[in-house]
PDB file of C-alpha atoms and ligand atoms in Angstrom:
ATOM      1  CA  MET A 145     -14.821  11.807   1.689  1.00 54.00           C
ATOM      2  CA  THR A 146     -13.101   8.987   3.578  1.00 64.00           C
ATOM      3  CA  THR A 147     -15.002   7.016   6.218  1.00 76.00           C
ATOM      4  CA  THR A 148     -12.825   6.365   9.266  1.00 86.00           C
ATOM      5  CA  ARG A 149     -11.769   2.729   9.282  1.00 97.00           C
ATOM      6  CA  LEU A 150      -9.502   0.637  11.466  1.00 98.00           C
ATOM      7  CA  ALA A 151      -6.299  -0.288   9.637  1.00 98.00           C
ATOM      8  CA  VAL A 152      -3.675  -2.810  10.756  1.00 99.00           C
ATOM      9  CA  VAL A 153      -0.206  -2.709   9.211  1.00 99.00           C
ATOM     10  CA  THR A 154       2.122  -5.643   9.906  1.00 98.00           C
ATOM     11  CA  GLY A 155       5.776  -4.691  10.016  1.00 98.00           C
ATOM     12  CA  GLY A 156       4.300  -1.292  10.789  1.00 98.00           C
ATOM     13  CA  ILE A 157       7.331   0.167  12.521  1.00 98.00           C
ATOM     14  CA  GLY A 158       9.697  -0.657   9.630  1.00 97.00           C
ATOM     15  CA  GLY A 159      10.741   1.592   6.745  1.00 97.00           C
ATOM     16  CA  ILE A 160       7.824   1.103   4.353  1.00 98.00           C
ATOM     17  CA  GLY A 161       5.414   0.148   7.173  1.00 98.00           C
ATOM     18  CA  SER A 162       5.966   3.432   9.050  1.00 98.00           C
ATOM     19  CA  ALA A 163       5.238   5.486   5.934  1.00 98.00           C
ATOM     20  CA  ILE A 164       2.065   3.461   5.347  1.00 98.00           C
ATOM     21  CA  CYS A 165       0.903   4.001   8.956  1.00 98.00           C
ATOM     22  CA  VAL A 166       1.465   7.750   8.687  1.00 98.00           C
ATOM     23  CA  ARG A 167      -0.305   7.986   5.359  1.00 98.00           C
ATOM     24  CA  LEU A 168      -3.336   5.978   6.515  1.00 98.00           C
ATOM     25  CA  ALA A 169      -3.520   8.142   9.644  1.00 98.00           C
ATOM     26  CA  GLN A 170      -3.360  11.262   7.449  1.00 98.00           C
ATOM     27  CA  ASP A 171      -6.243   9.770   5.451  1.00 98.00           C
ATOM     28  CA  GLY A 172      -8.281   9.804   8.666  1.00 97.00           C
ATOM     29  CA  HIS A 173      -8.107   6.114   9.542  1.00 98.00           C
ATOM     30  CA  ARG A 174      -7.386   4.650  12.964  1.00 98.00           C
ATOM     31  CA  VAL A 175      -4.136   2.714  12.644  1.00 98.00           C
ATOM     32  CA  VAL A 176      -2.427  -0.100  14.536  1.00 98.00           C
ATOM     33  CA  ALA A 177       1.156  -1.068  13.682  1.00 98.00           C
ATOM     34  CA  THR A 178       2.350  -4.558  14.519  1.00 98.00           C
ATOM     35  CA  TYR A 179       5.922  -5.374  15.467  1.00 98.00           C
ATOM     36  CA  HIS A 180       7.983  -8.444  16.277  1.00 98.00           C
ATOM     37  CA  PRO A 181       8.002  -9.156  20.056  1.00 98.00           C
ATOM     38  CA  SER A 182      11.798  -8.701  20.112  1.00 98.00           C
ATOM     39  CA  GLU A 183      11.260  -5.031  19.136  1.00 98.00           C
ATOM     40  CA  GLN A 184       8.980  -3.955  21.984  1.00 98.00           C
ATOM     41  CA  ALA A 185      11.235  -1.131  23.198  1.00 98.00           C
ATOM     42  CA  LYS A 186      11.728   0.139  19.641  1.00 98.00           C
ATOM     43  CA  ALA A 187       7.949   0.000  19.056  1.00 98.00           C
ATOM     44  CA  GLU A 188       7.234   2.046  22.192  1.00 98.00           C
ATOM     45  CA  GLU A 189       9.771   4.682  21.131  1.00 98.00           C
ATOM     46  CA  TRP A 190       8.306   4.674  17.630  1.00 98.00           C
ATOM     47  CA  ALA A 191       4.751   5.199  18.952  1.00 98.00           C
ATOM     48  CA  ALA A 192       5.963   8.072  21.165  1.00 98.00           C
ATOM     49  CA  GLU A 193       7.723   9.662  18.191  1.00 98.00           C
ATOM     50  CA  MET A 194       4.557   9.286  16.079  1.00 98.00           C
ATOM     51  CA  SER A 195       2.525  10.856  18.855  1.00 98.00           C
ATOM     52  CA  GLN A 196       4.927  13.823  18.945  1.00 98.00           C
ATOM     53  CA  GLN A 197       4.340  14.224  15.230  1.00 97.00           C
ATOM     54  CA  GLY A 198       0.579  14.253  15.892  1.00 98.00           C
ATOM     55  CA  TYR A 199      -0.274  10.672  14.913  1.00 98.00           C
ATOM     56  CA  GLN A 200      -1.946   8.474  17.544  1.00 97.00           C
ATOM     57  CA  ILE A 201      -0.986   5.039  16.236  1.00 98.00           C
ATOM     58  CA  GLY A 202      -1.589   1.895  18.296  1.00 98.00           C
ATOM     59  CA  VAL A 203       1.050  -0.821  18.495  1.00 98.00           C
ATOM     60  CA  ALA A 204       0.709  -4.569  18.998  1.00 98.00           C
ATOM     61  CA  GLY A 205       3.445  -7.186  19.296  1.00 98.00           C
ATOM     62  CA  GLY A 206       3.295 -10.611  17.704  1.00 98.00           C
ATOM     63  CA  ASP A 207       5.320 -13.046  15.660  1.00 98.00           C
ATOM     64  CA  VAL A 208       3.589 -13.153  12.279  1.00 98.00           C
ATOM     65  CA  SER A 209       5.636 -16.196  11.253  1.00 98.00           C
ATOM     66  CA  SER A 210       3.743 -18.257  13.852  1.00 98.00           C
ATOM     67  CA  ALA A 211       0.108 -19.151  13.150  1.00 98.00           C
ATOM     68  CA  GLU A 212      -0.659 -19.250  16.890  1.00 98.00           C
ATOM     69  CA  ASP A 213       0.994 -15.962  17.773  1.00 98.00           C
ATOM     70  CA  ALA A 214      -0.461 -14.169  14.742  1.00 98.00           C
ATOM     71  CA  ALA A 215      -3.954 -15.375  15.746  1.00 98.00           C
ATOM     72  CA  ARG A 216      -3.375 -14.255  19.342  1.00 98.00           C
ATOM     73  CA  MET A 217      -2.148 -10.831  18.225  1.00 98.00           C
ATOM     74  CA  MET A 218      -5.029 -10.241  15.812  1.00 98.00           C
ATOM     75  CA  ALA A 219      -7.592 -11.325  18.461  1.00 98.00           C
ATOM     76  CA  HIS A 220      -5.968  -8.899  20.897  1.00 98.00           C
ATOM     77  CA  ILE A 221      -6.120  -6.034  18.358  1.00 98.00           C
ATOM     78  CA  GLN A 222      -9.799  -6.729  17.645  1.00 98.00           C
ATOM     79  CA  GLU A 223     -10.614  -6.783  21.359  1.00 98.00           C
ATOM     80  CA  GLU A 224      -8.719  -3.595  22.098  1.00 98.00           C
ATOM     81  CA  PHE A 225      -9.404  -1.541  18.958  1.00 98.00           C
ATOM     82  CA  GLY A 226     -12.437  -3.110  17.241  1.00 98.00           C
ATOM     83  CA  ASP A 227     -13.229  -4.624  13.839  1.00 98.00           C
ATOM     84  CA  ILE A 228     -10.438  -4.487  11.287  1.00 98.00           C
ATOM     85  CA  ASP A 229     -11.460  -3.010   7.917  1.00 98.00           C
ATOM     86  CA  ILE A 230      -8.056  -2.501   6.287  1.00 98.00           C
ATOM     87  CA  LEU A 231      -5.185  -4.974   6.521  1.00 99.00           C
ATOM     88  CA  VAL A 232      -1.752  -4.295   5.066  1.00 99.00           C
ATOM     89  CA  ASN A 233       0.553  -7.325   5.076  1.00 99.00           C
ATOM     90  CA  CYS A 234       3.908  -5.570   5.062  1.00 98.00           C
ATOM     91  CA  ALA A 235       6.101  -7.619   7.425  1.00 98.00           C
ATOM     92  CA  GLY A 236       9.075  -9.112   5.626  1.00 98.00           C
ATOM     93  CA  ILE A 237      12.743  -9.986   5.856  1.00 97.00           C
ATOM     94  CA  THR A 238      15.632 -10.909   3.564  1.00 97.00           C
ATOM     95  CA  ARG A 239      18.265 -13.631   3.899  1.00 98.00           C
ATOM     96  CA  ASP A 240      20.013 -13.230   0.557  1.00 97.00           C
ATOM     97  CA  ALA A 241      22.425 -15.858  -0.751  1.00 98.00           C
ATOM     98  CA  THR A 242      22.999 -17.610  -4.042  1.00 98.00           C
ATOM     99  CA  MET A 243      21.315 -20.996  -4.431  1.00 98.00           C
ATOM    100  CA  LYS A 244      24.677 -22.690  -3.915  1.00 98.00           C
ATOM    101  CA  ARG A 245      24.991 -21.136  -0.455  1.00 98.00           C
ATOM    102  CA  MET A 246      21.389 -20.817   0.671  1.00 98.00           C
ATOM    103  CA  GLU A 247      20.677 -22.989   3.696  1.00 98.00           C
ATOM    104  CA  ALA A 248      17.306 -24.704   4.085  1.00 98.00           C
ATOM    105  CA  LYS A 249      16.768 -22.871   7.391  1.00 98.00           C
ATOM    106  CA  ASN A 250      16.947 -19.513   5.571  1.00 98.00           C
ATOM    107  CA  TRP A 251      14.632 -20.742   2.844  1.00 98.00           C
ATOM    108  CA  ASP A 252      12.121 -21.758   5.526  1.00 98.00           C
ATOM    109  CA  LEU A 253      12.545 -18.566   7.556  1.00 98.00           C
ATOM    110  CA  VAL A 254      11.870 -16.261   4.608  1.00 98.00           C
ATOM    111  CA  ILE A 255       8.945 -18.306   3.267  1.00 99.00           C
ATOM    112  CA  THR A 256       7.377 -18.436   6.732  1.00 98.00           C
ATOM    113  CA  THR A 257       7.971 -14.792   7.602  1.00 98.00           C
ATOM    114  CA  ASN A 258       7.086 -13.268   4.226  1.00 98.00           C
ATOM    115  CA  LEU A 259       4.441 -15.612   2.802  1.00 99.00           C
ATOM    116  CA  ASN A 260       2.914 -17.833   5.489  1.00 99.00           C
ATOM    117  CA  SER A 261       2.504 -14.716   7.634  1.00 98.00           C
ATOM    118  CA  ALA A 262       0.089 -13.200   5.104  1.00 99.00           C
ATOM    119  CA  PHE A 263      -2.146 -16.257   5.526  1.00 99.00           C
ATOM    120  CA  TYR A 264      -1.733 -16.389   9.311  1.00 99.00           C
ATOM    121  CA  VAL A 265      -2.605 -12.691   9.756  1.00 98.00           C
ATOM    122  CA  THR A 266      -5.404 -12.539   7.192  1.00 99.00           C
ATOM    123  CA  LYS A 267      -7.164 -15.685   8.415  1.00 98.00           C
ATOM    124  CA  PRO A 268      -8.319 -14.202  11.782  1.00 98.00           C
ATOM    125  CA  VAL A 269      -9.850 -11.112  10.113  1.00 98.00           C
ATOM    126  CA  TRP A 270     -11.275 -12.696   6.968  1.00 98.00           C
ATOM    127  CA  GLU A 271     -14.499 -14.048   8.432  1.00 98.00           C
ATOM    128  CA  GLY A 272     -15.361 -10.734  10.071  1.00 98.00           C
ATOM    129  CA  MET A 273     -14.805  -8.922   6.780  1.00 98.00           C
ATOM    130  CA  LEU A 274     -17.094 -11.421   5.013  1.00 98.00           C
ATOM    131  CA  GLU A 275     -19.790 -10.996   7.670  1.00 98.00           C
ATOM    132  CA  ARG A 276     -19.624  -7.180   7.610  1.00 98.00           C
ATOM    133  CA  GLY A 277     -19.408  -7.084   3.798  1.00 98.00           C
ATOM    134  CA  TYR A 278     -16.390  -4.793   3.743  1.00 98.00           C
ATOM    135  CA  GLY A 279     -12.631  -5.127   3.599  1.00 98.00           C
ATOM    136  CA  ARG A 280      -9.478  -3.792   1.988  1.00 98.00           C
ATOM    137  CA  ILE A 281      -6.463  -6.091   2.021  1.00 99.00           C
ATOM    138  CA  ILE A 282      -3.156  -4.972   0.543  1.00 99.00           C
ATOM    139  CA  ASN A 283      -0.242  -7.377   0.301  1.00 99.00           C
ATOM    140  CA  ILE A 284       3.177  -5.762  -0.002  1.00 98.00           C
ATOM    141  CA  SER A 285       5.096  -7.929  -2.440  1.00 98.00           C
ATOM    142  CA  SER A 286       8.123  -6.930  -4.509  1.00 98.00           C
ATOM    143  CA  LEU A 287       9.484  -6.309  -7.957  1.00 98.00           C
ATOM    144  CA  ASN A 288      11.681  -9.317  -7.221  1.00 98.00           C
ATOM    145  CA  GLY A 289       8.600 -11.507  -6.851  1.00 98.00           C
ATOM    146  CA  GLN A 290       7.650 -10.533 -10.391  1.00 98.00           C
ATOM    147  CA  ARG A 291      10.987 -11.047 -12.122  1.00 98.00           C
ATOM    148  CA  GLY A 292      13.241 -12.995  -9.716  1.00 98.00           C
ATOM    149  CA  GLN A 293      16.542 -11.657  -8.384  1.00 97.00           C
ATOM    150  CA  PHE A 294      20.028 -13.131  -8.306  1.00 97.00           C
ATOM    151  CA  GLY A 295      20.596 -14.205  -4.682  1.00 98.00           C
ATOM    152  CA  GLN A 296      16.940 -14.150  -3.633  1.00 98.00           C
ATOM    153  CA  ALA A 297      15.455 -17.589  -4.368  1.00 98.00           C
ATOM    154  CA  ASN A 298      13.661 -17.576  -0.997  1.00 98.00           C
ATOM    155  CA  TYR A 299      12.478 -13.948  -1.103  1.00 98.00           C
ATOM    156  CA  SER A 300      11.384 -13.998  -4.763  1.00 98.00           C
ATOM    157  CA  ALA A 301       9.436 -17.227  -4.249  1.00 99.00           C
ATOM    158  CA  ALA A 302       7.689 -15.851  -1.143  1.00 99.00           C
ATOM    159  CA  LYS A 303       6.846 -12.541  -2.817  1.00 98.00           C
ATOM    160  CA  ALA A 304       5.521 -14.280  -5.961  1.00 98.00           C
ATOM    161  CA  GLY A 305       3.427 -16.495  -3.685  1.00 98.00           C
ATOM    162  CA  MET A 306       1.853 -13.472  -2.044  1.00 98.00           C
ATOM    163  CA  HIS A 307       0.246 -12.457  -5.309  1.00 98.00           C
ATOM    164  CA  GLY A 308      -1.180 -15.961  -5.751  1.00 98.00           C
ATOM    165  CA  LEU A 309      -2.848 -15.493  -2.372  1.00 99.00           C
ATOM    166  CA  THR A 310      -4.072 -12.040  -3.462  1.00 99.00           C
ATOM    167  CA  MET A 311      -5.692 -13.346  -6.657  1.00 99.00           C
ATOM    168  CA  THR A 312      -7.478 -16.166  -4.846  1.00 99.00           C
ATOM    169  CA  LEU A 313      -8.765 -14.023  -1.976  1.00 99.00           C
ATOM    170  CA  ALA A 314      -9.821 -11.376  -4.511  1.00 99.00           C
ATOM    171  CA  GLN A 315     -12.103 -13.975  -6.101  1.00 99.00           C
ATOM    172  CA  GLU A 316     -13.404 -15.225  -2.754  1.00 98.00           C
ATOM    173  CA  GLY A 317     -14.071 -11.691  -1.494  1.00 98.00           C
ATOM    174  CA  ALA A 318     -15.379 -10.104  -4.701  1.00 98.00           C
ATOM    175  CA  ALA A 319     -19.088 -10.586  -4.028  1.00 98.00           C
ATOM    176  CA  LYS A 320     -18.655  -9.660  -0.345  1.00 98.00           C
ATOM    177  CA  GLY A 321     -17.301  -6.118  -0.553  1.00 98.00           C
ATOM    178  CA  ILE A 322     -13.694  -7.148   0.070  1.00 98.00           C
ATOM    179  CA  THR A 323     -10.952  -6.089  -2.316  1.00 99.00           C
ATOM    180  CA  VAL A 324      -7.540  -7.730  -2.184  1.00 99.00           C
ATOM    181  CA  ASN A 325      -4.594  -6.296  -4.065  1.00 99.00           C
ATOM    182  CA  THR A 326      -0.830  -6.544  -4.246  1.00 99.00           C
ATOM    183  CA  VAL A 327       1.619  -3.656  -4.330  1.00 98.00           C
ATOM    184  CA  SER A 328       5.041  -4.554  -5.741  1.00 98.00           C
ATOM    185  CA  PRO A 329       7.694  -1.987  -4.837  1.00 98.00           C
ATOM    186  CA  GLY A 330      11.069  -2.017  -6.503  1.00 98.00           C
ATOM    187  CA  TYR A 331      14.119  -0.900  -4.540  1.00 97.00           C
ATOM    188  CA  VAL A 332      13.012   1.457  -1.744  1.00 98.00           C
ATOM    189  CA  LYS A 333      15.292   3.536   0.486  1.00 97.00           C
ATOM    190  CA  THR A 334      15.018   1.625   3.784  1.00 96.00           C
ATOM    191  CA  ALA A 335      17.202  -0.312   6.230  1.00 94.00           C
ATOM    192  CA  MET A 336      16.585  -3.417   4.095  1.00 94.00           C
ATOM    193  CA  THR A 337      18.220  -1.939   1.006  1.00 96.00           C
ATOM    194  CA  ASP A 338      20.874  -0.173   3.134  1.00 96.00           C
ATOM    195  CA  ALA A 339      21.952  -3.702   4.119  1.00 95.00           C
ATOM    196  CA  ILE A 340      22.882  -4.619   0.522  1.00 96.00           C
ATOM    197  CA  ARG A 341      26.660  -4.464   0.071  1.00 96.00           C
ATOM    198  CA  GLU A 342      27.434  -0.909  -1.043  1.00 97.00           C
ATOM    199  CA  ASP A 343      29.072  -1.753  -4.379  1.00 97.00           C
ATOM    200  CA  ILE A 344      26.163  -4.062  -5.282  1.00 97.00           C
ATOM    201  CA  ARG A 345      23.612  -1.435  -4.190  1.00 97.00           C
ATOM    202  CA  GLU A 346      25.271   1.259  -6.271  1.00 97.00           C
ATOM    203  CA  GLY A 347      25.327  -1.168  -9.225  1.00 97.00           C
ATOM    204  CA  ILE A 348      21.585  -1.764  -8.838  1.00 97.00           C
ATOM    205  CA  ILE A 349      20.809   1.972  -8.651  1.00 97.00           C
ATOM    206  CA  ALA A 350      22.808   2.546 -11.857  1.00 98.00           C
ATOM    207  CA  THR A 351      20.476   0.125 -13.681  1.00 97.00           C
ATOM    208  CA  LEU A 352      17.281   1.872 -12.503  1.00 98.00           C
ATOM    209  CA  PRO A 353      15.717   4.121 -15.184  1.00 98.00           C
ATOM    210  CA  MET A 354      15.171   6.905 -12.616  1.00 98.00           C
ATOM    211  CA  LYS A 355      18.674   6.411 -11.134  1.00 98.00           C
ATOM    212  CA  ARG A 356      17.222   6.474  -7.636  1.00 98.00           C
ATOM    213  CA  MET A 357      15.369   4.237  -5.236  1.00 98.00           C
ATOM    214  CA  ALA A 358      11.731   4.841  -4.335  1.00 98.00           C
ATOM    215  CA  LEU A 359      10.845   6.729  -1.170  1.00 98.00           C
ATOM    216  CA  PRO A 360       8.701   4.844   1.378  1.00 98.00           C
ATOM    217  CA  GLU A 361       6.090   7.621   1.037  1.00 98.00           C
ATOM    218  CA  GLU A 362       5.724   6.784  -2.664  1.00 98.00           C
ATOM    219  CA  ILE A 363       4.762   3.226  -1.738  1.00 98.00           C
ATOM    220  CA  ALA A 364       2.417   4.470   1.002  1.00 98.00           C
ATOM    221  CA  SER A 365       0.609   6.631  -1.526  1.00 98.00           C
ATOM    222  CA  ALA A 366      -0.392   3.562  -3.579  1.00 98.00           C
ATOM    223  CA  VAL A 367      -1.515   1.734  -0.437  1.00 98.00           C
ATOM    224  CA  SER A 368      -3.632   4.737   0.549  1.00 98.00           C
ATOM    225  CA  PHE A 369      -5.268   4.685  -2.888  1.00 98.00           C
ATOM    226  CA  LEU A 370      -6.135   0.976  -2.665  1.00 98.00           C
ATOM    227  CA  ALA A 371      -7.328   1.265   0.942  1.00 98.00           C
ATOM    228  CA  ALA A 372      -9.914   3.925   0.104  1.00 98.00           C
ATOM    229  CA  GLU A 373     -13.600   3.120   0.125  1.00 97.00           C
ATOM    230  CA  GLN A 374     -13.922   4.496  -3.427  1.00 97.00           C
ATOM    231  CA  GLN A 375     -11.523   1.849  -4.781  1.00 98.00           C
ATOM    232  CA  ALA A 376     -14.247  -0.797  -4.731  1.00 98.00           C
ATOM    233  CA  TYR A 377     -13.650  -2.098  -8.257  1.00 98.00           C
ATOM    234  CA  ILE A 378      -9.891  -2.743  -8.229  1.00 98.00           C
ATOM    235  CA  THR A 379      -9.270  -6.241  -6.970  1.00 99.00           C
ATOM    236  CA  GLY A 380      -6.738  -8.978  -7.690  1.00 98.00           C
ATOM    237  CA  ALA A 381      -4.380  -6.371  -9.176  1.00 98.00           C
ATOM    238  CA  ASN A 382      -0.616  -6.223  -8.769  1.00 98.00           C
ATOM    239  CA  ILE A 383       0.438  -2.583  -8.831  1.00 98.00           C
ATOM    240  CA  PRO A 384       4.107  -2.176  -9.839  1.00 98.00           C
ATOM    241  CA  LEU A 385       5.992   0.670  -8.133  1.00 98.00           C
ATOM    242  CA  ASN A 386       9.423   0.212  -9.618  1.00 98.00           C
ATOM    243  CA  GLY A 387      10.206   3.457 -11.441  1.00 97.00           C
ATOM    244  CA  GLY A 388       9.922   1.788 -14.832  1.00 98.00           C
ATOM    245  CA  PHE A 389      12.525  -0.887 -14.064  1.00 97.00           C
ATOM    246  CA  PHE A 390      10.273  -3.805 -14.990  1.00 97.00           C
ATOM    247  CA  MET A 391       7.217  -3.566 -17.216  1.00 94.00           C
ATOM    248  CA  HIS A 392       4.933  -6.382 -18.255  1.00 82.00           C
TER     249      HIS A 392
HETATM  250  N1  CAA B 583      23.507 -11.428 -12.304  1.00 78.25           N
HETATM  251  C1  CAA B 583      24.432 -12.317 -12.730  1.00 78.25           C
HETATM  252  N2  CAA B 583      25.554 -12.615 -12.050  1.00 78.25           N
HETATM  253  C2  CAA B 583      25.742 -11.984 -10.890  1.00 78.25           C
HETATM  254  C3  CAA B 583      24.802 -11.057 -10.364  1.00 78.25           C
HETATM  255  C4  CAA B 583      23.655 -10.784 -11.151  1.00 78.25           C
HETATM  256  N3  CAA B 583      22.726  -9.916 -10.732  1.00 78.25           N
HETATM  257  N4  CAA B 583      25.251 -10.618  -9.184  1.00 78.25           N
HETATM  258  C5  CAA B 583      26.436 -11.245  -8.948  1.00 78.25           C
HETATM  259  N5  CAA B 583      26.736 -12.060  -9.981  1.00 78.25           N
HETATM  260  C6  CAA B 583      27.905 -12.943 -10.116  1.00 78.25           C
HETATM  261  C7  CAA B 583      29.167 -12.193  -9.688  1.00 78.25           C
HETATM  262  O1  CAA B 583      29.708 -11.470 -10.797  1.00 78.25           O
HETATM  263  C8  CAA B 583      30.058 -13.313  -9.241  1.00 78.25           C
HETATM  264  O2  CAA B 583      30.593 -13.962 -10.378  1.00 78.25           O
HETATM  265  P1  CAA B 583      32.000 -14.742 -10.306  1.00 78.25           P
HETATM  266  O3  CAA B 583      31.830 -15.817  -9.263  1.00 78.25           O
HETATM  267  O4  CAA B 583      32.156 -15.278 -11.680  1.00 78.25           O
HETATM  268  O5  CAA B 583      33.002 -13.688  -9.936  1.00 78.25           O
HETATM  269  C9  CAA B 583      29.094 -14.311  -8.599  1.00 78.25           C
HETATM  270  O6  CAA B 583      27.807 -14.023  -9.197  1.00 78.25           O
HETATM  271  C10 CAA B 583      28.982 -14.158  -7.082  1.00 78.25           C
HETATM  272  O7  CAA B 583      28.528 -12.829  -6.790  1.00 78.25           O
HETATM  273  P2  CAA B 583      28.746 -12.126  -5.368  1.00 78.25           P
HETATM  274  O8  CAA B 583      30.193 -11.792  -5.212  1.00 78.25           O
HETATM  275  O9  CAA B 583      27.791 -11.013  -5.228  1.00 78.25           O
HETATM  276  O10 CAA B 583      28.392 -13.327  -4.386  1.00 78.25           O
HETATM  277  P3  CAA B 583      28.247 -13.270  -2.826  1.00 78.25           P
HETATM  278  O11 CAA B 583      28.047 -14.681  -2.414  1.00 78.25           O
HETATM  279  O12 CAA B 583      29.303 -12.449  -2.200  1.00 78.25           O
HETATM  280  O13 CAA B 583      26.883 -12.438  -2.597  1.00 78.25           O
HETATM  281  C11 CAA B 583      24.559 -11.971  -2.689  1.00 78.25           C
HETATM  282  C12 CAA B 583      25.650 -12.975  -3.040  1.00 78.25           C
HETATM  283  C13 CAA B 583      24.463 -11.791  -1.154  1.00 78.25           C
HETATM  284  C14 CAA B 583      23.253 -12.540  -3.185  1.00 78.25           C
HETATM  285  C15 CAA B 583      24.869 -10.607  -3.342  1.00 78.25           C
HETATM  286  O14 CAA B 583      25.056 -10.813  -4.722  1.00 78.25           O
HETATM  287  C16 CAA B 583      23.766  -9.602  -3.166  1.00 78.25           C
HETATM  288  O15 CAA B 583      23.598  -9.009  -2.120  1.00 78.25           O
HETATM  289  N6  CAA B 583      22.957  -9.349  -4.225  1.00 78.25           N
HETATM  290  C17 CAA B 583      21.848  -8.418  -4.194  1.00 78.25           C
HETATM  291  C18 CAA B 583      20.584  -9.143  -3.863  1.00 78.25           C
HETATM  292  C19 CAA B 583      19.430  -8.158  -3.825  1.00 78.25           C
HETATM  293  O16 CAA B 583      19.132  -7.468  -4.798  1.00 78.25           O
HETATM  294  N7  CAA B 583      18.722  -8.083  -2.689  1.00 78.25           N
HETATM  295  C20 CAA B 583      17.665  -7.159  -2.553  1.00 78.25           C
HETATM  296  C21 CAA B 583      17.506  -6.813  -1.087  1.00 78.25           C
HETATM  297  S1  CAA B 583      16.308  -5.513  -0.867  1.00 78.25           S
HETATM  298  C22 CAA B 583      14.868  -6.258  -1.158  1.00 78.25           C
HETATM  299  O17 CAA B 583      14.737  -7.423  -1.297  1.00 78.25           O
HETATM  300  C23 CAA B 583      13.682  -5.341  -1.255  1.00 78.25           C
HETATM  301  C24 CAA B 583      12.955  -5.541  -2.505  1.00 78.25           C
HETATM  302  O18 CAA B 583      11.834  -6.030  -2.465  1.00 78.25           O
HETATM  303  C25 CAA B 583      13.525  -5.098  -3.770  1.00 78.25           C
END
């Protein structure tokens, strides 16, 4: 049986984030999805659509790439919804370019949005989890953080860094009832992979052993597993969800 917990999913209205919110709600948790402040109208529509489907999911706006705004947003969520038991760091962007063409501003943007954000968002909930002796933190990394990817120096570095954070927090939380794990999806059918130039995308799919991308729901299923109370002994793990593309 699952105890109802409060779950926060950053990037919660995106492709993988939405599937995670739905799955955690189906598991019986209360869920809040966070969105970038520029997407307020989209977030309201999304919440209405979720409600029509029978899922009452809260939404909260905040820029996770800013320490101040992330802290403000997480304080607001805790005031409005209560103590956070499950945190899924899912917000992320790409700015792909080869090293030769990658500008420092796009290195910084991706590192800040994909990696620093995990620290900024986790920090305001960490102490409460320690005090209450319970927490489930799941960092959404990537296959490309495990093996690198042509054209993704910034993204691969940020995603690899996320697992370093996971392993450290797993050690710091182990005796306090907090588990911290990474999920590393391969190519997933979302707007992010739709943005890859079609010929390149088709080339990537041809190299995948299953000859298809993952569905967001397949990623959400692993998050659901790790978020459960029963999964008290898996911590510091990096679960690959890449259809057999990369094994180590
Ligand atoms: N390995 C080796 N060489 C490669 C290569 C690869 N994977 N891909 C391209 N090249 C070569 C090309 O053959 C070409 O060679 P020549 O100059 O000798 O002709 C050269 O590199 C330049 O390639 P492009 O024409 O592709 O260069 P570009 O500047 O037009 O585009 C790019 C660069 C934007 C990075 C483009 O290659 C690209 O989009 N690649 C895919 C990156 C990718 O996988 N992104 C994943 C996004 S989804 C995501 O990130 C989610 C997740 O977690 C998985």
